[in-house]
Every structure is written in structure tokens, then in C-alpha cells.
Short mmCIF file of C-alpha atoms and ligand atoms in Angstrom, two decimals:
data_model
loop_
_atom_site.label_atom_id
_atom_site.label_comp_id
_atom_site.label_asym_id
_atom_site.label_seq_id
_atom_site.Cartn_x
_atom_site.Cartn_y
_atom_site.Cartn_z
CA UNK A 10 22.61 40.19 -0.67
CA UNK A 11 19.91 41.26 1.73
CA UNK A 12 18.83 37.71 1.84
CA UNK A 13 22.22 36.56 2.94
CA UNK A 14 22.54 39.26 5.65
CA UNK A 15 19.04 38.50 6.91
CA UNK A 16 19.87 34.76 7.00
CA UNK A 17 23.09 35.52 8.88
CA UNK A 18 21.53 37.81 11.37
CA UNK A 19 18.47 35.52 11.98
CA UNK A 20 20.99 32.51 12.59
CA UNK A 21 22.86 34.50 14.95
CA UNK A 22 19.71 35.23 17.01
CA UNK A 23 18.35 31.67 16.96
CA UNK A 24 21.75 30.55 18.00
CA UNK A 25 22.07 32.89 20.92
CA UNK A 26 25.05 34.47 19.50
CA UNK A 27 22.90 37.73 19.26
CA UNK A 28 21.22 37.79 22.74
CA UNK A 29 17.55 38.96 23.36
CA UNK A 30 17.79 42.67 24.01
CA UNK A 31 20.90 43.19 21.96
CA UNK A 32 21.10 46.23 20.07
CA UNK A 33 21.97 45.80 16.24
CA UNK A 34 24.43 48.01 14.66
CA UNK A 35 23.06 50.89 12.78
CA UNK A 36 22.26 50.27 9.18
CA UNK A 37 24.87 52.89 8.14
CA UNK A 38 27.50 51.08 10.18
CA UNK A 39 26.70 47.64 8.86
CA UNK A 40 26.62 48.86 5.45
CA UNK A 41 30.06 50.25 5.56
CA UNK A 42 31.41 47.26 7.48
CA UNK A 43 30.39 44.88 4.77
CA UNK A 44 30.58 47.18 1.80
CA UNK A 45 26.79 46.98 1.17
CA UNK A 46 24.42 49.61 -0.06
CA UNK A 47 22.43 50.93 2.98
CA UNK A 48 19.15 49.94 1.38
CA UNK A 49 20.21 46.26 1.43
CA UNK A 50 20.75 46.34 5.18
CA UNK A 51 17.46 48.29 5.69
CA UNK A 52 15.70 45.44 3.64
CA UNK A 53 17.36 42.83 5.82
CA UNK A 54 16.34 44.56 9.07
CA UNK A 55 12.61 44.98 7.65
CA UNK A 56 12.38 41.27 6.96
CA UNK A 57 13.71 40.37 10.56
CA UNK A 58 11.16 42.89 11.98
CA UNK A 59 8.25 41.49 9.89
CA UNK A 60 8.99 38.04 11.33
CA UNK A 61 9.35 39.23 14.88
CA UNK A 62 12.95 38.81 15.45
CA UNK A 63 13.83 42.36 15.93
CA UNK A 64 12.05 45.61 16.86
CA UNK A 65 12.96 49.07 15.84
CA UNK A 66 12.38 52.11 18.05
CA UNK A 67 12.97 55.50 16.29
CA UNK A 68 16.15 57.23 17.26
CA UNK A 69 17.06 54.30 19.84
CA UNK A 70 17.90 51.64 17.20
CA UNK A 71 16.91 48.17 16.22
CA UNK A 72 16.87 45.35 19.27
CA UNK A 73 16.70 41.65 19.30
CA UNK A 74 13.02 40.76 20.41
CA UNK A 75 13.38 38.80 23.86
CA UNK A 76 12.27 35.24 23.09
CA UNK A 77 14.26 32.62 25.09
CA UNK A 78 12.90 29.64 23.41
CA UNK A 79 14.49 30.60 20.00
CA UNK A 80 17.63 28.43 20.54
CA UNK A 81 15.50 25.35 20.76
CA UNK A 82 14.51 25.66 17.20
CA UNK A 83 18.29 25.96 16.16
CA UNK A 84 19.27 23.05 13.93
CA UNK A 85 22.73 23.19 15.66
CA UNK A 86 21.32 22.76 19.11
CA UNK A 87 19.10 19.66 18.34
CA UNK A 88 20.83 16.29 19.12
CA UNK A 89 20.66 14.16 16.07
CA UNK A 90 18.56 10.99 16.51
CA UNK A 91 20.31 7.81 16.42
CA UNK A 92 17.63 5.63 15.28
CA UNK A 93 14.01 5.62 13.96
CA UNK A 94 13.16 4.19 17.33
CA UNK A 95 14.25 7.19 19.21
CA UNK A 96 12.47 9.46 16.94
CA UNK A 97 9.27 7.34 17.36
CA UNK A 98 9.28 7.50 21.22
CA UNK A 99 9.73 11.26 21.24
CA UNK A 100 7.34 12.28 18.61
CA UNK A 101 4.86 9.65 17.24
CA UNK A 102 1.66 8.00 18.52
CA UNK A 103 1.83 4.50 19.86
CA UNK A 104 -0.13 3.03 17.01
CA UNK A 105 2.59 4.41 14.65
CA UNK A 106 5.32 3.03 16.68
CA UNK A 107 3.76 -0.40 16.22
CA UNK A 108 3.72 0.13 12.52
CA UNK A 109 7.57 0.79 12.77
CA UNK A 110 8.10 -2.68 14.02
CA UNK A 111 6.70 -4.19 10.97
CA UNK A 112 9.01 -6.16 8.55
CA UNK A 113 6.52 -5.93 5.80
CA UNK A 114 7.54 -3.00 3.55
CA UNK A 115 7.19 -2.94 -0.20
CA UNK A 116 10.31 -1.22 -1.54
CA UNK A 117 10.00 0.86 -4.88
CA UNK A 118 10.90 -1.31 -7.90
CA UNK A 119 14.22 -0.15 -9.42
CA UNK A 120 13.93 -2.95 -11.99
CA UNK A 121 11.17 -5.17 -13.24
CA UNK A 122 11.01 -8.98 -13.83
CA UNK A 123 13.10 -9.58 -10.66
CA UNK A 124 12.82 -13.29 -9.63
CA UNK A 125 10.81 -14.05 -7.37
CA UNK A 126 9.15 -10.79 -6.52
CA UNK A 127 5.60 -11.45 -5.44
CA UNK A 128 3.67 -8.35 -5.73
CA UNK A 129 4.46 -7.42 -9.53
CA UNK A 130 2.38 -8.58 -12.43
CA UNK A 131 4.09 -8.98 -15.85
CA UNK A 132 4.83 -5.23 -16.38
CA UNK A 133 6.87 -5.88 -19.30
CA UNK A 134 3.85 -7.12 -21.18
CA UNK A 135 1.63 -4.27 -20.47
CA UNK A 136 0.55 -2.59 -23.64
CA UNK A 137 1.87 0.91 -22.80
CA UNK A 138 1.60 2.29 -26.40
CA UNK A 139 -2.13 1.61 -26.30
CA UNK A 140 -2.48 3.12 -22.78
CA UNK A 141 -0.59 6.04 -23.86
CA UNK A 142 -2.65 6.56 -26.95
CA UNK A 143 -5.92 6.48 -24.69
CA UNK A 144 -4.34 8.79 -22.20
CA UNK A 145 -3.58 11.18 -24.70
CA UNK A 146 -7.12 11.11 -26.11
CA UNK A 147 -8.59 11.43 -22.68
CA UNK A 148 -6.25 14.42 -21.66
CA UNK A 149 -7.24 16.07 -24.83
CA UNK A 150 -10.95 15.46 -24.98
CA UNK A 151 -12.08 15.46 -21.55
CA UNK A 152 -14.43 18.18 -20.64
CA UNK A 153 -12.92 20.93 -18.39
CA UNK A 154 -14.97 19.69 -15.58
CA UNK A 155 -12.76 16.55 -15.42
CA UNK A 156 -9.87 18.97 -14.55
CA UNK A 157 -11.85 20.01 -11.45
CA UNK A 158 -12.93 18.66 -8.10
CA UNK A 159 -13.98 14.81 -8.55
CA UNK A 160 -16.57 12.52 -7.09
CA UNK A 161 -15.28 11.13 -3.59
CA UNK A 162 -16.69 7.79 -4.66
CA UNK A 163 -14.92 7.68 -7.81
CA UNK A 164 -15.38 8.82 -11.46
CA UNK A 165 -19.05 7.77 -12.27
CA UNK A 166 -18.29 5.95 -15.48
CA UNK A 167 -15.58 3.79 -13.94
CA UNK A 168 -17.82 3.06 -11.23
CA UNK A 169 -20.36 1.75 -13.88
CA UNK A 170 -17.60 -0.19 -15.56
CA UNK A 171 -16.40 -1.84 -12.21
CA UNK A 172 -20.04 -2.89 -11.17
CA UNK A 173 -20.46 -4.67 -14.61
CA UNK A 174 -17.04 -6.15 -14.40
CA UNK A 175 -17.57 -7.54 -10.80
CA UNK A 176 -20.94 -8.86 -11.62
CA UNK A 177 -19.78 -11.22 -14.61
CA UNK A 178 -16.32 -12.02 -13.24
CA UNK A 179 -17.25 -13.10 -9.73
CA UNK A 180 -21.08 -12.87 -9.25
CA UNK A 181 -20.91 -9.63 -7.18
CA UNK A 182 -24.28 -7.97 -7.82
CA UNK A 183 -24.22 -4.37 -7.09
CA UNK A 184 -25.11 -0.89 -8.56
CA UNK A 185 -22.40 1.60 -9.66
CA UNK A 186 -23.22 3.70 -6.60
CA UNK A 187 -22.05 0.83 -4.34
CA UNK A 188 -18.47 1.10 -5.79
CA UNK A 189 -15.99 3.30 -4.04
CA UNK A 190 -12.82 3.91 -6.11
CA UNK A 191 -9.76 3.74 -3.87
CA UNK A 192 -5.98 4.08 -4.37
CA UNK A 193 -5.44 0.30 -4.50
CA UNK A 194 -6.51 -2.36 -2.25
CA UNK A 195 -4.39 -1.14 0.55
CA UNK A 196 -6.29 2.16 0.64
CA UNK A 197 -9.48 0.15 0.64
CA UNK A 198 -8.61 -1.77 3.84
CA UNK A 199 -7.48 1.57 5.50
CA UNK A 200 -10.87 3.23 4.60
CA UNK A 201 -12.68 0.11 5.82
CA UNK A 202 -10.86 0.23 9.06
CA UNK A 203 -11.72 3.97 9.55
CA UNK A 204 -15.36 3.50 8.72
CA UNK A 205 -16.09 0.08 10.37
CA UNK A 206 -13.81 -0.03 13.33
CA UNK A 207 -13.79 1.61 16.84
CA UNK A 208 -10.52 1.41 19.03
CA UNK A 209 -10.73 -2.00 20.69
CA UNK A 210 -12.96 -3.60 18.36
CA UNK A 211 -11.97 -7.12 17.50
CA UNK A 212 -11.17 -8.19 14.04
CA UNK A 213 -10.46 -11.85 13.03
CA UNK A 214 -7.43 -11.97 10.73
CA UNK A 215 -6.15 -15.03 8.93
CA UNK A 216 -2.89 -16.44 10.15
CA UNK A 217 -0.77 -16.54 8.26
CA UNK A 218 -2.15 -13.67 6.50
CA UNK A 219 -1.78 -10.27 4.85
CA UNK A 220 0.36 -7.90 7.03
CA UNK A 221 -1.11 -4.86 5.04
CA UNK A 222 -4.50 -5.60 6.51
CA UNK A 223 -3.56 -6.17 10.07
CA UNK A 224 -1.61 -3.07 10.03
CA UNK A 225 -4.59 -0.96 8.65
CA UNK A 226 -6.91 -2.32 11.34
CA UNK A 227 -4.21 -1.79 14.12
CA UNK A 228 -3.97 1.73 12.90
CA UNK A 229 -7.44 2.21 13.62
CA UNK A 230 -6.97 1.09 17.12
CA UNK A 231 -8.55 -2.26 16.66
CA UNK A 232 -7.38 -5.52 18.24
CA UNK A 233 -6.44 -8.04 15.66
CA UNK A 234 -7.13 -11.60 16.61
CA UNK A 235 -4.96 -14.22 14.65
CA UNK A 236 -7.16 -17.16 13.52
CA UNK A 237 -5.33 -20.19 12.10
CA UNK A 238 -5.95 -21.32 8.52
CA UNK A 239 -5.97 -24.94 7.30
CA UNK A 240 -6.57 -26.61 4.06
CA UNK A 241 -10.38 -25.20 3.99
CA UNK A 242 -9.56 -21.77 5.00
CA UNK A 243 -9.98 -19.72 8.17
CA UNK A 244 -11.05 -21.84 11.21
CA UNK A 245 -14.38 -20.33 11.75
CA UNK A 246 -15.44 -22.65 14.56
CA UNK A 247 -12.17 -21.77 16.52
CA UNK A 248 -12.63 -18.15 15.90
CA UNK A 249 -16.24 -18.02 17.32
CA UNK A 250 -14.80 -19.43 20.52
CA UNK A 251 -11.87 -17.21 20.77
CA UNK A 252 -13.35 -13.99 19.52
CA UNK A 253 -17.19 -14.19 19.77
CA UNK A 254 -17.67 -10.47 19.82
CA UNK A 255 -15.53 -9.74 16.67
CA UNK A 256 -16.99 -6.77 14.57
CA UNK A 257 -14.92 -7.59 11.31
CA UNK A 258 -13.63 -10.78 9.64
CA UNK A 259 -10.97 -10.21 6.98
CA UNK A 260 -10.50 -13.11 4.57
CA UNK A 261 -8.84 -13.93 1.18
CA UNK A 262 -11.19 -16.72 0.24
CA UNK A 263 -10.40 -17.25 -3.38
CA UNK A 264 -6.67 -17.52 -2.96
CA UNK A 265 -5.66 -17.42 0.66
CA UNK A 266 -2.81 -14.90 1.29
CA UNK A 267 -0.08 -16.52 1.42
CA UNK A 268 -0.95 -20.06 1.30
CA UNK A 269 -3.10 -20.12 -1.73
CA UNK A 270 -5.86 -22.25 -0.50
CA UNK A 271 -9.32 -21.78 -1.54
CA UNK A 272 -11.98 -21.50 1.24
CA UNK A 273 -14.37 -24.52 1.28
CA UNK A 274 -18.01 -24.35 0.58
CA UNK A 275 -18.89 -25.40 4.10
CA UNK A 276 -16.55 -22.73 5.72
CA UNK A 277 -18.10 -20.06 3.57
CA UNK A 278 -21.54 -21.19 4.77
CA UNK A 279 -20.39 -21.43 8.32
CA UNK A 280 -18.79 -17.90 7.97
CA UNK A 281 -21.78 -16.19 6.30
CA UNK A 282 -24.20 -17.64 8.85
CA UNK A 283 -22.21 -16.59 11.96
CA UNK A 284 -21.75 -13.13 10.72
CA UNK A 285 -25.44 -12.77 9.83
CA UNK A 286 -26.15 -13.91 13.40
CA UNK A 287 -23.59 -11.91 15.00
CA UNK A 288 -23.90 -8.64 13.11
CA UNK A 289 -20.35 -8.65 11.96
CA UNK A 290 -18.84 -7.55 8.71
CA UNK A 291 -16.85 -9.79 6.35
CA UNK A 292 -14.06 -8.02 4.32
CA UNK A 293 -13.49 -10.30 1.24
CA UNK A 294 -10.23 -9.18 -0.39
CA UNK A 295 -9.95 -10.56 -3.91
CA UNK A 296 -6.73 -8.88 -4.67
CA UNK A 297 -5.86 -11.29 -7.74
CA UNK A 298 -9.26 -12.64 -8.54
CA UNK A 299 -8.74 -12.78 -12.21
CA UNK A 300 -5.97 -15.35 -11.99
CA UNK A 301 -7.33 -19.03 -11.75
CA UNK A 302 -5.41 -21.56 -13.85
CA UNK A 303 -7.62 -24.58 -13.40
CA UNK A 304 -11.29 -25.26 -12.78
CA UNK A 305 -14.29 -22.73 -12.83
CA UNK A 306 -13.76 -19.34 -11.27
CA UNK A 307 -14.48 -19.15 -7.58
CA UNK A 308 -17.96 -17.79 -6.64
CA UNK A 309 -17.33 -14.81 -4.41
CA UNK A 310 -18.58 -14.75 -0.81
CA UNK A 311 -20.34 -11.67 -1.67
CA UNK A 312 -22.46 -13.61 -4.22
CA UNK A 313 -23.56 -16.14 -1.38
CA UNK A 314 -24.41 -13.30 1.05
CA UNK A 315 -27.97 -12.84 1.86
CA UNK A 316 -27.48 -10.66 5.05
CA UNK A 317 -25.65 -7.82 3.23
CA UNK A 318 -22.42 -8.38 5.54
CA UNK A 319 -19.89 -8.99 2.90
CA UNK A 320 -17.85 -5.95 1.65
CA UNK A 321 -15.81 -6.84 -1.26
CA UNK A 322 -12.24 -5.26 -2.12
CA UNK A 323 -10.54 -5.65 -5.41
CA UNK A 324 -7.60 -3.88 -7.17
CA UNK A 325 -6.34 -3.06 -10.63
CA UNK A 326 -2.83 -2.81 -9.44
CA UNK A 327 -2.17 -6.62 -9.86
CA UNK A 328 -4.35 -6.95 -13.06
CA UNK A 329 -2.65 -4.11 -15.01
CA UNK A 330 0.36 -2.46 -13.42
CA UNK A 331 1.37 -1.36 -9.69
CA UNK A 332 1.83 2.32 -10.38
CA UNK A 333 -1.74 2.61 -11.42
CA UNK A 334 -2.97 2.66 -7.74
CA UNK A 335 -6.64 2.07 -8.45
CA UNK A 336 -8.55 -0.23 -6.53
CA UNK A 337 -12.24 -0.24 -5.26
CA UNK A 338 -14.71 -1.38 -2.67
CA UNK A 339 -18.23 -2.60 -2.98
CA UNK A 340 -20.15 -1.30 -0.15
CA UNK A 341 -23.55 -1.86 1.01
CA UNK A 342 -25.82 0.96 -0.11
CA UNK A 343 -26.54 2.06 3.38
CA UNK A 344 -22.79 2.74 3.84
CA UNK A 345 -22.09 4.52 0.62
CA UNK A 346 -22.33 8.10 1.99
CA UNK A 347 -20.20 7.15 5.13
CA UNK A 348 -17.40 5.97 2.73
CA UNK A 349 -17.62 8.81 0.36
CA UNK A 350 -17.30 11.23 3.30
CA UNK A 351 -14.46 9.33 4.93
CA UNK A 352 -12.71 9.23 1.70
CA UNK A 353 -13.03 12.87 0.87
CA UNK A 354 -11.31 13.59 4.16
CA UNK A 355 -8.21 11.39 3.24
CA UNK A 356 -7.23 12.36 -0.28
CA UNK A 357 -10.61 13.76 -1.58
CA UNK A 358 -10.70 11.32 -4.66
CA UNK A 359 -8.77 9.16 -6.84
CA UNK A 360 -7.07 11.07 -9.76
CA UNK A 361 -9.79 11.48 -12.16
CA UNK A 362 -7.97 11.68 -15.45
CA UNK A 363 -6.35 8.25 -14.58
CA UNK A 364 -9.71 6.88 -13.87
CA UNK A 365 -11.24 7.92 -17.14
CA UNK A 366 -8.19 6.50 -19.00
CA UNK A 367 -8.91 3.10 -17.10
CA UNK A 368 -12.62 3.52 -17.83
CA UNK A 369 -11.84 3.97 -21.66
CA UNK A 370 -9.31 1.01 -21.44
CA UNK A 371 -12.03 -1.22 -19.92
CA UNK A 372 -14.95 -0.25 -21.96
CA UNK A 373 -12.98 -0.80 -25.19
CA UNK A 374 -12.32 -4.41 -24.13
CA UNK A 375 -8.73 -3.95 -23.49
CA UNK A 376 -8.86 -4.87 -19.86
CA UNK A 377 -10.81 -8.15 -20.61
CA UNK A 378 -8.08 -8.92 -23.39
CA UNK A 379 -5.30 -8.18 -21.14
CA UNK A 380 -6.54 -10.15 -18.06
CA UNK A 381 -7.20 -13.21 -20.47
CA UNK A 382 -3.78 -12.83 -21.92
CA UNK A 383 -2.13 -12.71 -18.60
CA UNK A 384 -4.08 -15.70 -17.30
CA UNK A 385 -2.45 -17.95 -19.82
CA UNK A 386 1.08 -16.30 -19.32
CA UNK A 387 0.82 -16.71 -15.61
CA UNK A 388 -0.38 -20.19 -15.74
CA UNK A 389 2.67 -21.04 -18.09
CA UNK A 390 5.01 -19.43 -15.64
CA UNK A 391 3.59 -21.23 -12.83
CA UNK A 392 4.03 -24.49 -14.70
CA UNK A 393 7.63 -23.61 -15.66
CA UNK A 394 8.57 -22.84 -12.08
CA UNK A 395 7.25 -26.09 -10.92
CA UNK A 396 8.76 -28.02 -13.63
CA UNK A 397 12.29 -26.23 -13.15
CA UNK A 398 11.98 -26.70 -9.40
CA UNK A 399 11.22 -30.43 -9.68
CA UNK A 400 14.34 -30.96 -12.00
CA UNK A 401 16.74 -28.96 -9.89
CA UNK A 402 15.63 -28.58 -6.29
CA UNK A 403 14.12 -31.83 -5.43
CA UNK A 404 15.02 -32.64 -1.82
CA UNK A 405 15.83 -29.02 -1.21
CA UNK A 406 12.58 -27.16 -1.83
CA UNK A 407 9.11 -28.52 -2.35
CA UNK A 408 7.54 -25.90 -4.70
CA UNK A 409 3.90 -26.20 -4.82
CA UNK A 410 2.22 -25.73 -8.20
CA UNK A 411 0.10 -22.47 -7.88
CA UNK A 412 -3.57 -23.08 -9.33
CA UNK A 413 -4.08 -19.29 -9.02
CA UNK A 414 -2.49 -16.04 -8.17
CA UNK A 415 0.95 -14.61 -8.85
CA UNK A 416 3.03 -16.54 -6.30
CA UNK A 417 3.44 -19.97 -4.61
CA UNK A 418 4.64 -21.40 -1.39
CA UNK A 419 7.89 -23.40 -1.55
CA UNK A 420 8.42 -25.66 1.63
CA UNK A 421 12.15 -25.68 2.78
CA UNK A 422 13.39 -29.34 3.01
CA UNK A 423 17.09 -28.73 4.12
CA UNK A 424 16.73 -27.42 7.65
CA UNK A 425 18.35 -24.10 6.96
CA UNK A 426 16.39 -21.40 8.68
CA UNK A 427 14.22 -19.35 6.39
CA UNK A 428 16.12 -16.23 7.32
CA UNK A 429 19.36 -17.64 6.44
CA UNK A 430 18.10 -18.57 2.83
CA UNK A 431 16.32 -15.30 2.41
CA UNK A 432 19.52 -13.17 3.26
CA UNK A 433 21.67 -15.62 0.92
CA UNK A 434 19.13 -15.26 -1.87
CA UNK A 435 19.12 -11.35 -1.43
CA UNK A 436 23.00 -11.32 -1.79
CA UNK A 437 22.62 -13.15 -5.02
CA UNK A 438 20.06 -10.88 -6.39
CA UNK A 439 16.90 -13.07 -5.50
CA UNK A 440 13.84 -11.72 -3.79
CA UNK A 441 12.13 -14.31 -1.81
CA UNK A 442 9.88 -13.83 1.36
CA UNK A 443 10.13 -16.10 4.40
CA UNK A 444 6.41 -17.21 5.30
CA UNK A 445 7.25 -16.28 8.78
CA UNK A 446 6.84 -12.67 7.85
CA UNK A 447 3.15 -13.32 7.48
CA UNK A 448 2.73 -15.33 10.67
CA UNK A 449 1.58 -13.48 13.85
CA UNK A 450 0.88 -16.44 16.27
CA UNK A 451 0.54 -19.83 14.54
CA UNK A 452 3.78 -21.23 13.28
CA UNK A 453 4.14 -22.58 9.96
CA UNK A 454 6.56 -25.12 8.83
CA UNK A 455 9.52 -23.28 7.11
CA UNK A 456 8.94 -21.89 3.57
CA UNK A 457 9.75 -19.25 1.12
CA UNK A 458 7.00 -17.48 -0.96
CA UNK A 459 8.08 -17.25 -4.65
CA UNK A 460 6.51 -14.85 -6.99
CA UNK A 461 6.49 -15.98 -10.71
CA UNK A 462 3.80 -13.80 -12.67
CA UNK A 463 6.24 -10.98 -13.16
CA UNK A 464 9.15 -13.19 -14.25
CA UNK A 465 9.70 -14.21 -17.89
CA UNK A 466 11.05 -17.75 -18.84
CA UNK A 467 14.75 -16.74 -18.48
CA UNK A 468 14.26 -15.03 -15.23
CA UNK A 469 12.59 -18.02 -13.69
CA UNK A 470 15.18 -20.43 -15.04
CA UNK A 471 17.98 -18.29 -13.82
CA UNK A 472 16.04 -17.77 -10.46
CA UNK A 473 15.70 -21.46 -9.91
CA UNK A 474 19.50 -22.09 -10.51
CA UNK A 475 20.39 -19.45 -8.18
CA UNK A 476 17.92 -20.80 -5.72
CA UNK A 477 19.83 -24.08 -6.08
CA UNK A 478 23.06 -22.45 -5.02
CA UNK A 479 21.23 -20.68 -2.03
CA UNK A 480 19.95 -23.84 -0.91
CA UNK A 481 22.98 -26.09 -1.45
CA UNK A 482 25.36 -23.19 -0.19
C1 PLP B 522 -3.87 -9.80 0.11
C2 PLP B 522 -3.60 -8.48 -0.64
N1 PLP B 522 -4.43 -7.41 -0.14
C3 PLP B 522 -4.17 -6.16 -0.66
C4 PLP B 522 -3.12 -5.76 -1.32
C5 PLP B 522 -2.83 -4.30 -1.75
O1 PLP B 522 -3.06 -4.11 -2.97
P1 PLP B 522 -2.68 -2.83 -3.67
O2 PLP B 522 -1.36 -2.88 -4.30
O3 PLP B 522 -3.75 -2.65 -4.67
O4 PLP B 522 -2.79 -1.67 -2.65
C6 PLP B 522 -2.09 -6.73 -1.50
C7 PLP B 522 -0.79 -6.49 -2.18
O5 PLP B 522 -0.05 -7.20 -2.37
C8 PLP B 522 -2.42 -8.08 -1.22
O6 PLP B 522 -1.60 -9.22 -1.35
#
């Protein structure tokens, strides 16, 4: 009861119904009026006094403290905002306002296996029982110190396991200390932007490219310079002309996002020699490096770098499951401390017990086993998608046969605009992304991005038949 009375009186003061300087009724009268115990009224008055809303003078009574601004805090006095744009203008920084304009936003999954979602692996095939057993063991047996503050750079045994893994999977030679464990590749990009970029610094960004990277760089105040991509990767010669003072270059050389091209050897050499001369950094984002379905694995830029200018980014979210949110950066030795400190001011460190579970999962060989199995599954799914598309969509959509990764490009042959198709697909329960959502300056021929890795055989077949309806409708 005292809390009710306190809330009522406080609202009356904030709303201005009880004016500043007004005298409150005596505790005795109020108690009688509302049929309350006097102690209840005294408790409410005491709370109001503690919070500075009223003051009491012996024998004179209790008065509302003069504070003319209170009504501003009243929820009833604030005008409701009509759109997120209105909120942004009034309250948030310009950089954040530009973030609000993005059309790239990954919604939470309410289902899995949705055709043709591009950012989810085959979650239904992930060995959850095994993961749960390892998790139970880790939670039970972990020393108490693991429940305390963790290392900002990551759980040391996981850093060792990652250093070993990148060494044999893509030739990245590094020590465990050079690994910084992050919350997925997205946080890695954010952290890189914070540590490497000053406001106004130029960053070469593949166009089309991964919007999550350009947003991270823009959030740090950098100036993102779109550089066109052709069949050999980013146009290095053109970029040198248009932005010779760039500080950072962002590339996805093994599987260009979103076109899927592999950066040619000449371009790699051209890029590495320019960055070495210019003293710029290369961010090599190998978000789905494990998945190559033909030929030999592609040697990373990092493995070719002699000047120490390549920083390698990887993630477990695409190789195991999204919700894990564990990724990593391989940073040059001299930057380790800067990254650890920057990380500690964001969210201290990645959850240590999850890192310990992943370490066990990896060290016991399950990670390698799962990755190999998924490589075959995704290769089959990519093949099935191409076959189904050739059978049912010829003349409507030209679906490229993906040689790597989790998604592919499908060029539109009908002249119906991308956005119209995307909306039609959405109404019929399909998730496709127009290529234009990854373009900043250099237009592409109309296309849709189709993810296949997370969809089983039936989902792919059904998805293609829905696509047929979308394209013919
Ligand atoms: C090219 C690229 N880089 C980074 C990321 C972010 O990955 P994560 O989910 O690990 O943050 C993605 C996610 O789709 C991506 O496509």
C-alpha cells in the first residue's frame, strides 16, 4: 500500500498536478481519507523525501520541492515519436543515423532450413547431443578460475587450437598469442575498425561487398571507398588511382562476398606489393573458408604476405552454428596488446565456458569431422540446386553452380525487377536477397542470392518450385 501511495503522489508531482511548494495533507488526514494505517502513509512520505520530491519541516508539514523541470520527465507529457528517423535526429549520433538507413539486417531465425537463407549452415545436422555431453563435462570439471574473469584475447587453449587449425587449413602461420577470440567475424570487423582506423581514413571496400564490413568501418568514422570487383577480384590498379592513401583494404579473396569469385594470383601479388609499399593493412575475411567443393584449398593472402600487413578473420558461426558467436582475428604480434585492450573495453572477453567447450570439441577431432562432413553435404546441396534450377528455371533464372561457400548467385533473365521478385518470394515463404542490397556504387546485372547450405533436399526442391511460381507470376 505504501508503494501504491508513493507512486500516486510521485506521478502527481511529476505531472504538475501537485505544484511545487504545495503542502501535502498531513499523514493523519491522508491515512483517514484512504483508510490506511498511518505508518503506511509515513513510509510513502519518507520514500518521496529520500528521492527529493518532498521536504518535511517539523510542525509546518510536508511540501513539494520546487523543481520546474519535473514535468519534462513525465511519460504523459512526452510526444510519441512517429518513426525511427524522428528518434534518430533527436537523440543519436550522425554515424548511427547512417546505420539506420541500412537494408542489411539479419533477423532472428524462427525456423531453420528456410530456403534460400544464405547465412545459416545446416543446423539440423549439427551433433547437439555430442556438444551437450562436452558442455556438461566442461561445466562440471572446469576449474573455478574459469568461472572468473577471462583473458581479453581469448581462452588460451582455444587460441592454441585455432592457431593450429589455421596453420594447416589455410597456411596461416602464427602463434597462439596472435589469436584474438571475438564474438563472431562481425565483432572482429568492429574491433579492427576501432583499432586500425581514425575518422576520415579511407578504406577500400569490395563493391559489391559485405555490408557488415562497410557499416563497421563507417561506424568508426572511416570513409569507405567502393572498389569494383571483376572475375579476378578487387580492381587493385583502379583502387590505387582512386584512393592512393587508403589505410585499410577489406577483401574476401577465397570466396568473394557475394559473387563467389576467387581472387587471382596476379591480383593477390599486386595487392600485397601495394600494401607493403603504402604501409596499409589488408583485412582478409575468410568467413566460410572451409567450404571449397572443387580443386585444392586456396592459399590465404596471409600465407603469401611477407610484410606483415595481412590481418586474417575467421568465424565458427558458419562452420558450426550461428548462435555460438565465436570468431577470431590473427593479428601481427606488435598489435596483440592493442587488440586485447580494445576488446576488454567492449565486452571484456568472449564467454570462457563456451570457448572451453569449443576447445574440447576441436581437440577431440569433432570439429574437423563435422567440417569434412558438411563440405560433402553442401557440395551435394549446391549440385542439387543447380540441377533443379536447370530443370525448372531455365530462361527465367541462371543459377551459378557454387564451387565454394554457402550460397550462390542467380542471374535474373525475365526483366522483372529484383525487388519485385524478392517481395513475391517473401510472400510465398522464401528468403532471397537481391544483389543490389550489396552494391554501393557499381551496378550489377539483376540477380538474387540463394543460400543452399542450410536447406535439405526437400527444402531445395520445394524452394525451386516456389521460385518458378515467383518468376512466372
Ligand atoms: C563476408 C562475411 N563476413 C563476416 C560475416 C559475419 O560473420 P559472423 O556471423 O561470424 O559474425 C559474415 C556473415 O554473414 C559474412 O558474410
